[in-house]
Coordinates of C-alpha atoms and ligand atoms in Angstrom, one line a residue:
X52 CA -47.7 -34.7 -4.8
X53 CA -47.6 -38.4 -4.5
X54 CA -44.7 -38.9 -7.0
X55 CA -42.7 -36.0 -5.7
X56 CA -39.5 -36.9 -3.6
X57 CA -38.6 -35.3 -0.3
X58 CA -35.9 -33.3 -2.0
X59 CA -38.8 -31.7 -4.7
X60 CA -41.1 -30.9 -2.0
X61 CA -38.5 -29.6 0.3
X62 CA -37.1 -27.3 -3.2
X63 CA -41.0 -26.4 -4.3
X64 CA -41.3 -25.2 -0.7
X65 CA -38.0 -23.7 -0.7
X66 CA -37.1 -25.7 2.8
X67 CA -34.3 -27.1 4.1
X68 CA -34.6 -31.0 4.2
X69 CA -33.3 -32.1 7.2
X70 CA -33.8 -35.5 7.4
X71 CA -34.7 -37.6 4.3
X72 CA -37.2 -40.2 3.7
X73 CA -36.9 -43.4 5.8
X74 CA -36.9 -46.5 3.8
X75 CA -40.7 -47.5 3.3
X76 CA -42.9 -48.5 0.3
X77 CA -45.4 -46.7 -1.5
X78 CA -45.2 -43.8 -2.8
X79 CA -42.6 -41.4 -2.0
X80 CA -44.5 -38.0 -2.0
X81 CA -47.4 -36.9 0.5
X82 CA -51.3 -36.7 -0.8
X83 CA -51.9 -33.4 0.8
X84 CA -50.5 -31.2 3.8
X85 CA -53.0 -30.8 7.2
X86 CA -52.1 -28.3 9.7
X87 CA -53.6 -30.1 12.9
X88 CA -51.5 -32.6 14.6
X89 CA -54.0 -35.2 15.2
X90 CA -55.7 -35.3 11.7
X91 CA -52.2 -36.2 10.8
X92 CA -51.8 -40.1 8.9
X93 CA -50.3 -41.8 6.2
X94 CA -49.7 -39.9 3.2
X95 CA -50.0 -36.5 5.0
X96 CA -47.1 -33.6 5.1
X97 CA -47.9 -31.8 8.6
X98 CA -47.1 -28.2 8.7
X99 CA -46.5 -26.6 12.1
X100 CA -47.8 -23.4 12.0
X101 CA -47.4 -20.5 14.4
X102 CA -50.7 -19.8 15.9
X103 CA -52.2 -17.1 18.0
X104 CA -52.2 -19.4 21.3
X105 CA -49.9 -22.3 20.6
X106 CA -46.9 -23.0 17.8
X107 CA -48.1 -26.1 15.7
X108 CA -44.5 -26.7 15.1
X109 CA -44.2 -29.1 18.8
X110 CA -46.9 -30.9 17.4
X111 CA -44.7 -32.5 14.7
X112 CA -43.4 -35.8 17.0
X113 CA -47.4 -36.3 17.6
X114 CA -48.0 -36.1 13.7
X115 CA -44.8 -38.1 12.6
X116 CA -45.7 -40.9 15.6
X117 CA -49.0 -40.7 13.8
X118 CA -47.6 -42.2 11.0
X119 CA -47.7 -39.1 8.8
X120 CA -45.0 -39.1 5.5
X121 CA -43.3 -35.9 6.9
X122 CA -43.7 -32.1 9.0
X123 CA -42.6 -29.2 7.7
X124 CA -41.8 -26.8 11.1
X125 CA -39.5 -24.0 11.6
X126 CA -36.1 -25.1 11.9
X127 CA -36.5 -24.4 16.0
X128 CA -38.5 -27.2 16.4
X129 CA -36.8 -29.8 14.2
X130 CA -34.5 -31.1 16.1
X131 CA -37.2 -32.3 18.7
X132 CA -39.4 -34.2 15.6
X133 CA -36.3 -35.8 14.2
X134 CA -35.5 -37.5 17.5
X135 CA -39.1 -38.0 18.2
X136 CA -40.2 -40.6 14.6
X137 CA -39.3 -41.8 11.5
X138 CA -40.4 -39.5 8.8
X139 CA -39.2 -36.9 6.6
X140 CA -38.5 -33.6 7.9
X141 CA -38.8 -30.4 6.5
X142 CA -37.1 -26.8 8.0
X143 CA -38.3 -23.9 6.7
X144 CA -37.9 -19.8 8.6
X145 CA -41.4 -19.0 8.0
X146 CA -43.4 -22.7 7.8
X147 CA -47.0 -20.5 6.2
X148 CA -45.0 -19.4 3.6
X149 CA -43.6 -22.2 2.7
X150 CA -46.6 -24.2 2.5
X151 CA -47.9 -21.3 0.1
X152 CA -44.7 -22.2 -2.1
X153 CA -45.5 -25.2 -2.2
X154 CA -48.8 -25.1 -3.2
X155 CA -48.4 -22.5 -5.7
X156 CA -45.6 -25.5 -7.5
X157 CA -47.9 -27.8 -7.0
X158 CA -50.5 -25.6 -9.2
X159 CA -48.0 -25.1 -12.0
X160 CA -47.3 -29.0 -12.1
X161 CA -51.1 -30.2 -12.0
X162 CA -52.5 -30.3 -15.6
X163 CA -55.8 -28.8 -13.9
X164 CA -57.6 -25.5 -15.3
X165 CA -57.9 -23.0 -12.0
X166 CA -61.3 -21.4 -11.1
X167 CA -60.7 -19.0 -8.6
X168 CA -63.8 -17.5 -6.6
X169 CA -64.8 -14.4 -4.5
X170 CA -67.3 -12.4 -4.0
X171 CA -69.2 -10.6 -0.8
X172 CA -72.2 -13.5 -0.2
X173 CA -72.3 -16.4 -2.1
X174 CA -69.1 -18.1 -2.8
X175 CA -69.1 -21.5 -0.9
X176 CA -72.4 -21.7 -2.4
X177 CA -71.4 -20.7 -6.3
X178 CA -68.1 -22.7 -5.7
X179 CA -70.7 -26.1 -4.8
X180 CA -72.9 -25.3 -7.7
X181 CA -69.8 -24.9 -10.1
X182 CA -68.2 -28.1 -9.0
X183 CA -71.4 -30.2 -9.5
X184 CA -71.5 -28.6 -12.5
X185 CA -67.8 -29.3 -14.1
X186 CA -68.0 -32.4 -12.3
X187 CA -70.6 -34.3 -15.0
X188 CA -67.3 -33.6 -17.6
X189 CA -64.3 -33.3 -15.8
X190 CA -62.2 -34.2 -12.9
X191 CA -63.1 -31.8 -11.0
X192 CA -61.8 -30.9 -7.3
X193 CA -63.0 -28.4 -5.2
X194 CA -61.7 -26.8 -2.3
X195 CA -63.4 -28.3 0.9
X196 CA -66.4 -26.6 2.7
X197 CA -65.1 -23.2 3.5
X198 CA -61.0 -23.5 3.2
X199 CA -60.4 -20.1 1.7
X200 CA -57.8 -18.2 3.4
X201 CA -54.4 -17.9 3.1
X202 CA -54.2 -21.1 5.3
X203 CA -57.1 -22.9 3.9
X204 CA -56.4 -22.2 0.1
X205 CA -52.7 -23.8 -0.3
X206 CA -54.5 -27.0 1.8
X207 CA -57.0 -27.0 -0.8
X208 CA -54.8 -27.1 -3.5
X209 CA -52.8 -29.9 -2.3
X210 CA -55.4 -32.0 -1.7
X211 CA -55.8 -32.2 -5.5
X212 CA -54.8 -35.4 -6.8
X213 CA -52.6 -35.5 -9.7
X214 CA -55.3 -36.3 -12.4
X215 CA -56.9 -33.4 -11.4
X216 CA -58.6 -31.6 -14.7
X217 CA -60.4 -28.8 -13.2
X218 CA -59.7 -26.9 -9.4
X219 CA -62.6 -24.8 -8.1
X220 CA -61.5 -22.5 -5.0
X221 CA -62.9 -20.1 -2.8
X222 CA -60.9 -17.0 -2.1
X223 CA -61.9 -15.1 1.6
X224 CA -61.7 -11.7 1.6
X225 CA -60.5 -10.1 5.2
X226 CA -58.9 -7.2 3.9
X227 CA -57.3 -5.1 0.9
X228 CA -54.4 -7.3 -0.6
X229 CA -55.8 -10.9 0.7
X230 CA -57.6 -12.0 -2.7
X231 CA -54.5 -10.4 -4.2
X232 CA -52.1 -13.1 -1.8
X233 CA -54.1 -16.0 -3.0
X234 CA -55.1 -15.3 -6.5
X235 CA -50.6 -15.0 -6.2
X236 CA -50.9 -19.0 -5.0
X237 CA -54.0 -20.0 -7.5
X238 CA -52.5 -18.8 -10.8
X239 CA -56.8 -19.2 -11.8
X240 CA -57.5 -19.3 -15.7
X241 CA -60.6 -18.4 -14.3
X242 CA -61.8 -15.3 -12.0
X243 CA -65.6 -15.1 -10.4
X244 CA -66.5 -12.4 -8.9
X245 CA -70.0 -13.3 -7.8
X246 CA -71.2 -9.8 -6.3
X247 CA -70.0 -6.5 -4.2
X248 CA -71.6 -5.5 -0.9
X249 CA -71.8 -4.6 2.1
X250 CA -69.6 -7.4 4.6
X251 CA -67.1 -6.9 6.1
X252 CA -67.8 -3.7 5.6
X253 CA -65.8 -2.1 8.6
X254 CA -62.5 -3.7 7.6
X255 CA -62.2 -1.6 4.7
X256 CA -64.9 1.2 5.2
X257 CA -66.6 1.6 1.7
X258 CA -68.3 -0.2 -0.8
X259 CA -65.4 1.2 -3.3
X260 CA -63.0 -0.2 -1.4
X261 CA -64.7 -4.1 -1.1
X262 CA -65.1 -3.6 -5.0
X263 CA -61.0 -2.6 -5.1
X264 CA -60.8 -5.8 -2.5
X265 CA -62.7 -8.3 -4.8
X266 CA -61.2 -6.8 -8.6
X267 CA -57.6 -7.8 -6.7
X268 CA -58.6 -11.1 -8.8
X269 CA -59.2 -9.5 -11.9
X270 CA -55.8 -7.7 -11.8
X271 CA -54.2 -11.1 -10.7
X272 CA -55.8 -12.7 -14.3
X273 CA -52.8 -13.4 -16.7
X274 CA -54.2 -11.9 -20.1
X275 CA -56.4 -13.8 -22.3
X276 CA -57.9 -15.3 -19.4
X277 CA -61.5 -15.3 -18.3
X278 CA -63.4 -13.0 -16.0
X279 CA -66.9 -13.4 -15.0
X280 CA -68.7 -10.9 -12.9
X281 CA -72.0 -9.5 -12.3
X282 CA -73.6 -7.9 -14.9
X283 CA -74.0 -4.1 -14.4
X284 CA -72.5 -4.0 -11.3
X285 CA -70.5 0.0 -11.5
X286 CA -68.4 -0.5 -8.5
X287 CA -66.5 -3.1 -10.9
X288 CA -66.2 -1.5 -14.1
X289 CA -63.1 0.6 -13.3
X290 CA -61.7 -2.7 -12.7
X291 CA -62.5 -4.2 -15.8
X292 CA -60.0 -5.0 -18.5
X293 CA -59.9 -5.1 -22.3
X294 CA -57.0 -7.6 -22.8
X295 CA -58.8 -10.5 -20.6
X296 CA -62.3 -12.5 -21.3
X297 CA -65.1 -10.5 -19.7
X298 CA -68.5 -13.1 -19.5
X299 CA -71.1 -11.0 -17.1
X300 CA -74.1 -12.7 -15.7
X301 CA -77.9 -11.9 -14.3
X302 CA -79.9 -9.9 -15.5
X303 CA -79.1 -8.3 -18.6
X304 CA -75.9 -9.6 -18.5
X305 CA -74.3 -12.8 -21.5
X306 CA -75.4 -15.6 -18.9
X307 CA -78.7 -14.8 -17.8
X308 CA -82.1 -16.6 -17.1
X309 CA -84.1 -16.5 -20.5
X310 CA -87.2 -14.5 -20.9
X311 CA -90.5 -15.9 -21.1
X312 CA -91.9 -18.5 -19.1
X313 CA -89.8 -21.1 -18.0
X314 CA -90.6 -24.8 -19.1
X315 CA -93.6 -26.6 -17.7
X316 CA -92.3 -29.1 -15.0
X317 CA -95.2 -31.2 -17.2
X318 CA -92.1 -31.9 -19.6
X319 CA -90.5 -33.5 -17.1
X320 CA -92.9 -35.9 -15.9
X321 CA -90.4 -38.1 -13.8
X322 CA -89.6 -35.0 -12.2
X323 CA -91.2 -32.3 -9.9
X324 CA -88.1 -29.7 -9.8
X325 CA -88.4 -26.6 -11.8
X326 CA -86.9 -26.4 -14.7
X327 CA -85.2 -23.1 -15.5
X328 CA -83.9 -22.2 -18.7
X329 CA -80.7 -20.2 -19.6
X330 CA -78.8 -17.9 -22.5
X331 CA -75.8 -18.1 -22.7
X332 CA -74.3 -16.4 -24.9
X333 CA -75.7 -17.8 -28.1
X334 CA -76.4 -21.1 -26.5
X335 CA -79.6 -22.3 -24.5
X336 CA -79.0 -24.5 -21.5
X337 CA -82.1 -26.0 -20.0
X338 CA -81.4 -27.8 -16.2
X339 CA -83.5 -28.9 -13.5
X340 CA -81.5 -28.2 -10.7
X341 CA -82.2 -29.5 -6.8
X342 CA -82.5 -25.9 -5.6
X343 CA -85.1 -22.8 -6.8
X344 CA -84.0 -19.8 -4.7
X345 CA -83.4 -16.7 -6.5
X346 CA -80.2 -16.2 -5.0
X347 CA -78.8 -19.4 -5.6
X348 CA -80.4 -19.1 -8.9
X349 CA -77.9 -16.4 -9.8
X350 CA -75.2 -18.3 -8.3
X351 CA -75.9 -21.0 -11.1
X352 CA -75.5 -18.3 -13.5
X353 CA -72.1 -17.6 -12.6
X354 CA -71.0 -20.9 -12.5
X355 CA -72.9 -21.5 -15.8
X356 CA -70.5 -18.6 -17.6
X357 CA -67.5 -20.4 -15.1
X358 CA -67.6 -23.5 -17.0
X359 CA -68.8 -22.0 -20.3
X360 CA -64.7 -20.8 -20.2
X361 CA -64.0 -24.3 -20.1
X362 CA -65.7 -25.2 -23.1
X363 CA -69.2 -27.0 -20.8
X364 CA -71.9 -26.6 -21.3
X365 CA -74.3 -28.4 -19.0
X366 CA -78.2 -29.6 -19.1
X367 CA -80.5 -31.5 -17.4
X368 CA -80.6 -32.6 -13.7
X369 CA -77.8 -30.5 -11.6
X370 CA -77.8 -32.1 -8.1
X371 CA -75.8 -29.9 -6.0
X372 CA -74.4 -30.6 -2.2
X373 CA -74.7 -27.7 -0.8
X374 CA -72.4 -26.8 2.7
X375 CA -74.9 -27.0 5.4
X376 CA -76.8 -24.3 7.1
X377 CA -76.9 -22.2 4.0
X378 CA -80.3 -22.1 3.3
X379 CA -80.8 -25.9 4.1
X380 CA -85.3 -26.5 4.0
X381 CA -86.2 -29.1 6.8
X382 CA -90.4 -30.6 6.5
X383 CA -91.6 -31.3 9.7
X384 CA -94.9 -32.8 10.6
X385 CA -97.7 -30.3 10.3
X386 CA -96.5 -28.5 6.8
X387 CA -93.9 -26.4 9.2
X388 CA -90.7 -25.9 7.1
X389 CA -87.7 -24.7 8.8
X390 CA -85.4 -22.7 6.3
X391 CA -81.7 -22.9 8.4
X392 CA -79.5 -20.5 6.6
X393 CA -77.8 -20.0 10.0
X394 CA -74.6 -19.8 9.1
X395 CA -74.1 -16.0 8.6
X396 CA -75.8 -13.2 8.0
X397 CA -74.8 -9.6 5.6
X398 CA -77.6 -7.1 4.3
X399 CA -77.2 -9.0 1.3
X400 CA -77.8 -12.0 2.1
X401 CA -80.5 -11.1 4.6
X402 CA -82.2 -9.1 1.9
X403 CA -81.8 -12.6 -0.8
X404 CA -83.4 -15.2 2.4
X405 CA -85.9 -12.3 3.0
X406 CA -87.2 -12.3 -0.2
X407 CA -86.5 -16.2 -0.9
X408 CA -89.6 -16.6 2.2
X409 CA -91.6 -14.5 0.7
X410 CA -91.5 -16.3 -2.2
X411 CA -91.9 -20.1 -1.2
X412 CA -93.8 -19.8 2.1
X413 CA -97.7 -21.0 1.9
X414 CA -98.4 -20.2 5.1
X415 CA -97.3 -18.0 8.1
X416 CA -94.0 -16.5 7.5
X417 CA -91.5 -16.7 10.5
X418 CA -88.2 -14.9 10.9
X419 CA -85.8 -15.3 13.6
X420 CA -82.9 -13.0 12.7
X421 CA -80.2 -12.0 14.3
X422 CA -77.8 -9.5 14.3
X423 CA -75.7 -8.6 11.6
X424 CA -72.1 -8.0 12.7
X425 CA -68.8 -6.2 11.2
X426 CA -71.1 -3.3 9.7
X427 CA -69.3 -0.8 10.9
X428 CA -70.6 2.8 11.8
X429 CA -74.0 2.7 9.1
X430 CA -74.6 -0.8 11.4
X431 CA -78.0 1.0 13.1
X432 CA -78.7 2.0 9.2
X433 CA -78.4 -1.7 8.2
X434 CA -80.6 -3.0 10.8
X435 CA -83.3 -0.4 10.6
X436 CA -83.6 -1.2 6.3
X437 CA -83.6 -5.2 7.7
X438 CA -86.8 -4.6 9.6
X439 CA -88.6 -2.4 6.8
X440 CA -87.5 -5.3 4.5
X441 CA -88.9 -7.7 6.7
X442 CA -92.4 -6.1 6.8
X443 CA -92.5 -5.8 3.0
X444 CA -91.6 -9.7 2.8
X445 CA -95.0 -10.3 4.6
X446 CA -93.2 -11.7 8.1
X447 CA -96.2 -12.3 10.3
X448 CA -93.9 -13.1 13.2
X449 CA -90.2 -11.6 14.0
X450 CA -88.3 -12.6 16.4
X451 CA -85.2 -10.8 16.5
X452 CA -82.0 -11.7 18.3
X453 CA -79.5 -9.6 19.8
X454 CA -78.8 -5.7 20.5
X455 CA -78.4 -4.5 16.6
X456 CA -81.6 -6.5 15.7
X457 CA -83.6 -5.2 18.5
X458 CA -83.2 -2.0 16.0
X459 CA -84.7 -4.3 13.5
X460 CA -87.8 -4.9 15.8
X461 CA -88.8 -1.3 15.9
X462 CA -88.5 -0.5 12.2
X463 CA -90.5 -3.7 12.0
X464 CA -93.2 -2.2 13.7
X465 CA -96.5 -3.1 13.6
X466 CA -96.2 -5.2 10.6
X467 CA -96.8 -8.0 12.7
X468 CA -96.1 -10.0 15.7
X469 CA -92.8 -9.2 17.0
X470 CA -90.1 -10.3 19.4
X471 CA -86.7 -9.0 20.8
X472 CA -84.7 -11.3 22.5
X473 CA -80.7 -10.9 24.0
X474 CA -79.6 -14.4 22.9
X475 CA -79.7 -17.7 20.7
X476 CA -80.9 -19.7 23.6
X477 CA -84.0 -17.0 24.4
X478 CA -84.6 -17.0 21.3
X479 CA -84.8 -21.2 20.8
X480 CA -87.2 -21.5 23.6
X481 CA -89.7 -18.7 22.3
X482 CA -90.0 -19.9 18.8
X483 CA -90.2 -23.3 20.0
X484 CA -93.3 -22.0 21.6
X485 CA -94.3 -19.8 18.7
X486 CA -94.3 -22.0 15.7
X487 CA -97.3 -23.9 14.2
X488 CA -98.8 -25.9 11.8
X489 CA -98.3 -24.4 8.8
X490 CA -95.4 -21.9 9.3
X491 CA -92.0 -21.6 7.5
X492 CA -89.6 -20.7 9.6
X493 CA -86.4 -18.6 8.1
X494 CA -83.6 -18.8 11.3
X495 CA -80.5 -16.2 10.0
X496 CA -78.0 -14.1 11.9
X497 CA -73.9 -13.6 11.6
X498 CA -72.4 -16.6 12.6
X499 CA -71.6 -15.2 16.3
X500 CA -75.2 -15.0 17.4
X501 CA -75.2 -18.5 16.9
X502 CA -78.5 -19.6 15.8
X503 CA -77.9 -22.7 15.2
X504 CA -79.5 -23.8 18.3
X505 CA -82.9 -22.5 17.3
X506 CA -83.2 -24.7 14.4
X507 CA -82.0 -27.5 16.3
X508 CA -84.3 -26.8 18.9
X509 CA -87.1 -27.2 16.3
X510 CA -86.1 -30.0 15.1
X511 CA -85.3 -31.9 18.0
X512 CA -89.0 -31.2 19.5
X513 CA -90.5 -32.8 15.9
X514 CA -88.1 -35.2 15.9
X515 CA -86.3 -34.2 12.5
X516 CA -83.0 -34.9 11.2
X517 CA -80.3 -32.4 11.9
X518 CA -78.1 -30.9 9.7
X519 CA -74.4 -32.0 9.8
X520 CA -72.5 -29.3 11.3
X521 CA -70.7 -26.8 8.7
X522 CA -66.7 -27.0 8.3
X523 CA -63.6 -27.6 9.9
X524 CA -60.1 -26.4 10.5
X525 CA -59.1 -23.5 8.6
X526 CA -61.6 -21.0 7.4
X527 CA -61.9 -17.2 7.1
X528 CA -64.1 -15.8 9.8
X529 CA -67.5 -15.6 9.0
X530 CA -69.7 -12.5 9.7
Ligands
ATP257 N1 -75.9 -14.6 -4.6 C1 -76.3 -14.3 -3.4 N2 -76.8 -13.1 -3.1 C2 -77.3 -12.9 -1.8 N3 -77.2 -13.8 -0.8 C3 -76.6 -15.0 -1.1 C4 -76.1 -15.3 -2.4 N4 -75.6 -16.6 -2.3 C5 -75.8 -17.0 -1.1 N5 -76.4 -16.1 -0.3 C6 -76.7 -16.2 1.1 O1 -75.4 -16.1 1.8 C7 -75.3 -17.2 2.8 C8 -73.9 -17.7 2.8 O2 -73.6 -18.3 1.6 P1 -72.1 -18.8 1.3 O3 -71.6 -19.6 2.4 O4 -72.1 -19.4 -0.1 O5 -71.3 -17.4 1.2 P2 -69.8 -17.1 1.3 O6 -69.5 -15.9 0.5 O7 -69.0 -18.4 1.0 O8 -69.6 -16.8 2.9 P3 -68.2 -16.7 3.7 O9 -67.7 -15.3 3.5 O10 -68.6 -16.9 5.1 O11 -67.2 -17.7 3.2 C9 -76.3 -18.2 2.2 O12 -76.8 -19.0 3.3 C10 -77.4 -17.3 1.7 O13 -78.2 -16.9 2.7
MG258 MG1 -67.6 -19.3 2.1

């Protein structure tokens, strides 16, 4: 919004500007709106925002005296910034909504193509993968980490610059009519639906009803636009529609991994990654990408038909960033790897990081798992199939971590060593004492058990790196 005046911000938001710009160089429009106080600056529009323990809107004096271009508040609290610093000053009744307005305006202006993306497991991750992706050809912006709410997603957009040719964003999903609200704000030209299942699953109690939660997107798609969705999956076919692009992916779908072997790393020879191999459509795309789980594997074909809507088509190396903790593979001395993927935990995903360790791990395989949250009544159910799954992975070791998981333990059985414990911390100091030479250690639980602290733990005693911790600000809860 650089080159927009106070009075087209203050109209795009439909505000009421109540004090105008003060004379100062530069540009006369903000480079993106922040909602805390003291990340407020230069360039930044601060938007006081009501909040469950304090109204951001007395923050604005802090923000202005912090140099920032302007607040937007509700009109209550203007009179206090305007007295407080120079800067311009929005009013607006409900200050959310306005910064929704204003980021939906600022979606129509930008020239950018909008790939919108939800999905039960999997979307921060398909969103990195498809911004690496569209990034090799286009000017691509992404939202940050994990902004995907109805807060997070208008911040997101107005972070991208004017030259912006592609927007990637992740769209939460807390609740029948949320993706619906956003999708309202994203306009996409592009809807991913990456998968249905079962999170968040006592918010909306079926699997039906997540599938009616996640197709809000489809039904938000203006016609002759692109949806892309998992191949075969039922619970979305009643949501399907004839007048828009339907691309599915995986197995048997139009974007899908190709049959037969996949190319001998031995054609690469400056390279040891994998190379997998892909038809799409009636094109073969051949990349090496920095990543070889199965899950993640399928995210790329998602964001493979994603950009095919686009028109690109990509090949060779794909070096994705991924957001940490999802999945991150630490080498410590002694051949022990430590898989993190701490930052939640669904049957879904547990099931995918299950079956990823069974598939890469040498040696002994490790799980520290923690409970599953948000399951609703069939949570006992979830956690029994968790320790069956477990077994058939080949765990030689569980240690599981909290009351739901201790359900896990006993389905586990005798498949192996096993260990319940109440908390992350209990659970840090036993598998510090477990784990040796050899072992690959998978450390997963919903974000409240917080098991971030056992991989740190391991890492700290061997002396490895740590991960950078995973997001700020605004983000949807996590299960
Ligand atoms: N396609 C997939 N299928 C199953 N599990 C997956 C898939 N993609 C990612 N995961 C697992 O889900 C975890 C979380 O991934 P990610 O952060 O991308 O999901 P998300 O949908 O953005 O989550 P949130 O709802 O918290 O925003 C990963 O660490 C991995 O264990
Ligand atoms: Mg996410």
């Amino acid at each position: 919004m650089r080159a927009w005046a106070p009075e087209r911000v203050a109209e795009a938001a439909g505000a009421r500007l109540v004090a105008p710009a003060p004379a100062r160089g530069g540009d006369p429009g903000p480079a993106r709106a922040v909602i805390d106080s003291r990340a407020a600056g230069p360039g930044d529009l601060f938007v006081g925002l009501a909040g469950a323990t304090a109204d951001g809107g007395r923050f604005a004096p802090q923000a202005l005296a912090a140099g920032a271009w302007g607040a937007l508040v509700a009109p209550e609290h203007a009179e206090a910034a305007r007295r407080a610093a120079p800067g311009v000053l929005l009013a607006a009744a409900d200050p959310l909504a306005a910064l929704q307005a204003l980021a939906r305006a600022w979606r129509r202006a930008l020239g950018a193509r909008v790939l919108a993306i939800t999905g039960s497991t999997g979307k921060t991750s398909t969103k990195d993968i498809l911004a690496a992706v569209l990034s090799e050809r286009l000017r691509t912006v992404a939202s940050p980490e994990n902004l995907n709410t109805e807060i997070g997603l208008p911040l997101a957009v107005l972070e991208a610059p004017d030259a912006t040719e592609a927007l990637v964003l992740e769209l939460a999903m807390r609740g029948a009519g949320q993706i619906a609200e956003l999708a309202a704000i994203a306009e996409p030209d592009v809807g991913v639906i990456v998968n249905v299942g079962p999170v968040h699953l006592e918010l909306l109690g079926s699997l039906e009803a997540i599938a009616a939660a996640k197709a809000e997107l489809i039904a938000a798609l203006a016609p002759g636009t692109t949806a892309v969705v998992p191949a075969g999956e039922p619970l979305l076919v009643p949501h399907l529609r004839s007048d828009l692009r339907t691309v599915t992916f995986g197995p048997g779908g139009e974007v899908r991994l190709a049959a037969g072997p996949p190319p001998a790393a031995a054609d690469h020879p400056l390279d040891d990654r994998a190379p997998v191999r892909i038809a799409a459509g009636d094109q073969q795309v051949e990349l090496q990408p920095n990543f070889a789980s199965a899950h993640q594997l399928q995210n790329l074909l998602a964001a493979v038909a994603a950009a095919g809507a686009l028109g690109v088509v990509p090949s060779g190396r794909l070096d994705v960033a991924f957001s940490a903790w999802r999945g991150d593979r630490v080498a410590l001395p002694g051949g022990i790897v430590i898989i993190n993927d701490c930052y939640n935990a669904n049957p879904m995903s547990m099931a995918a990081a299950l079956d990823d360790l069974a598939a890469g791990a040498p040696g002994r395989r490790v799980a520290v798992l923690g409970d599953m949250l948000e399951l609703g009544p069939a949570e006992a159910d979830y956690h029994r199939e968790l320790g069956t799954r477990a077994a058939r992975a080949g765990v030689g070791v569980l240690v599981a971590v909290g009351p739901l998981a201790r359900g896990a333990a006993r389905a586990f059985g005798e498949a192996g060593e096993v260990h319940a414990v109440d908390s992350a911390e209990q659970a840090a100091e036993l598998t510090a004492r477990l784990v040796g030479s050899g072992d690959t250690v998978l450390i997963k639980g919903s974000r409240g058990v917080g098991l971030e602290i056992v991989a740190e733990r391991l890492l700290a005693e061997r002396d490895g790196p740590l991960g950078p911790a995973p997001d700020r600000g605004d983000k949807a809860r996590t299960a």
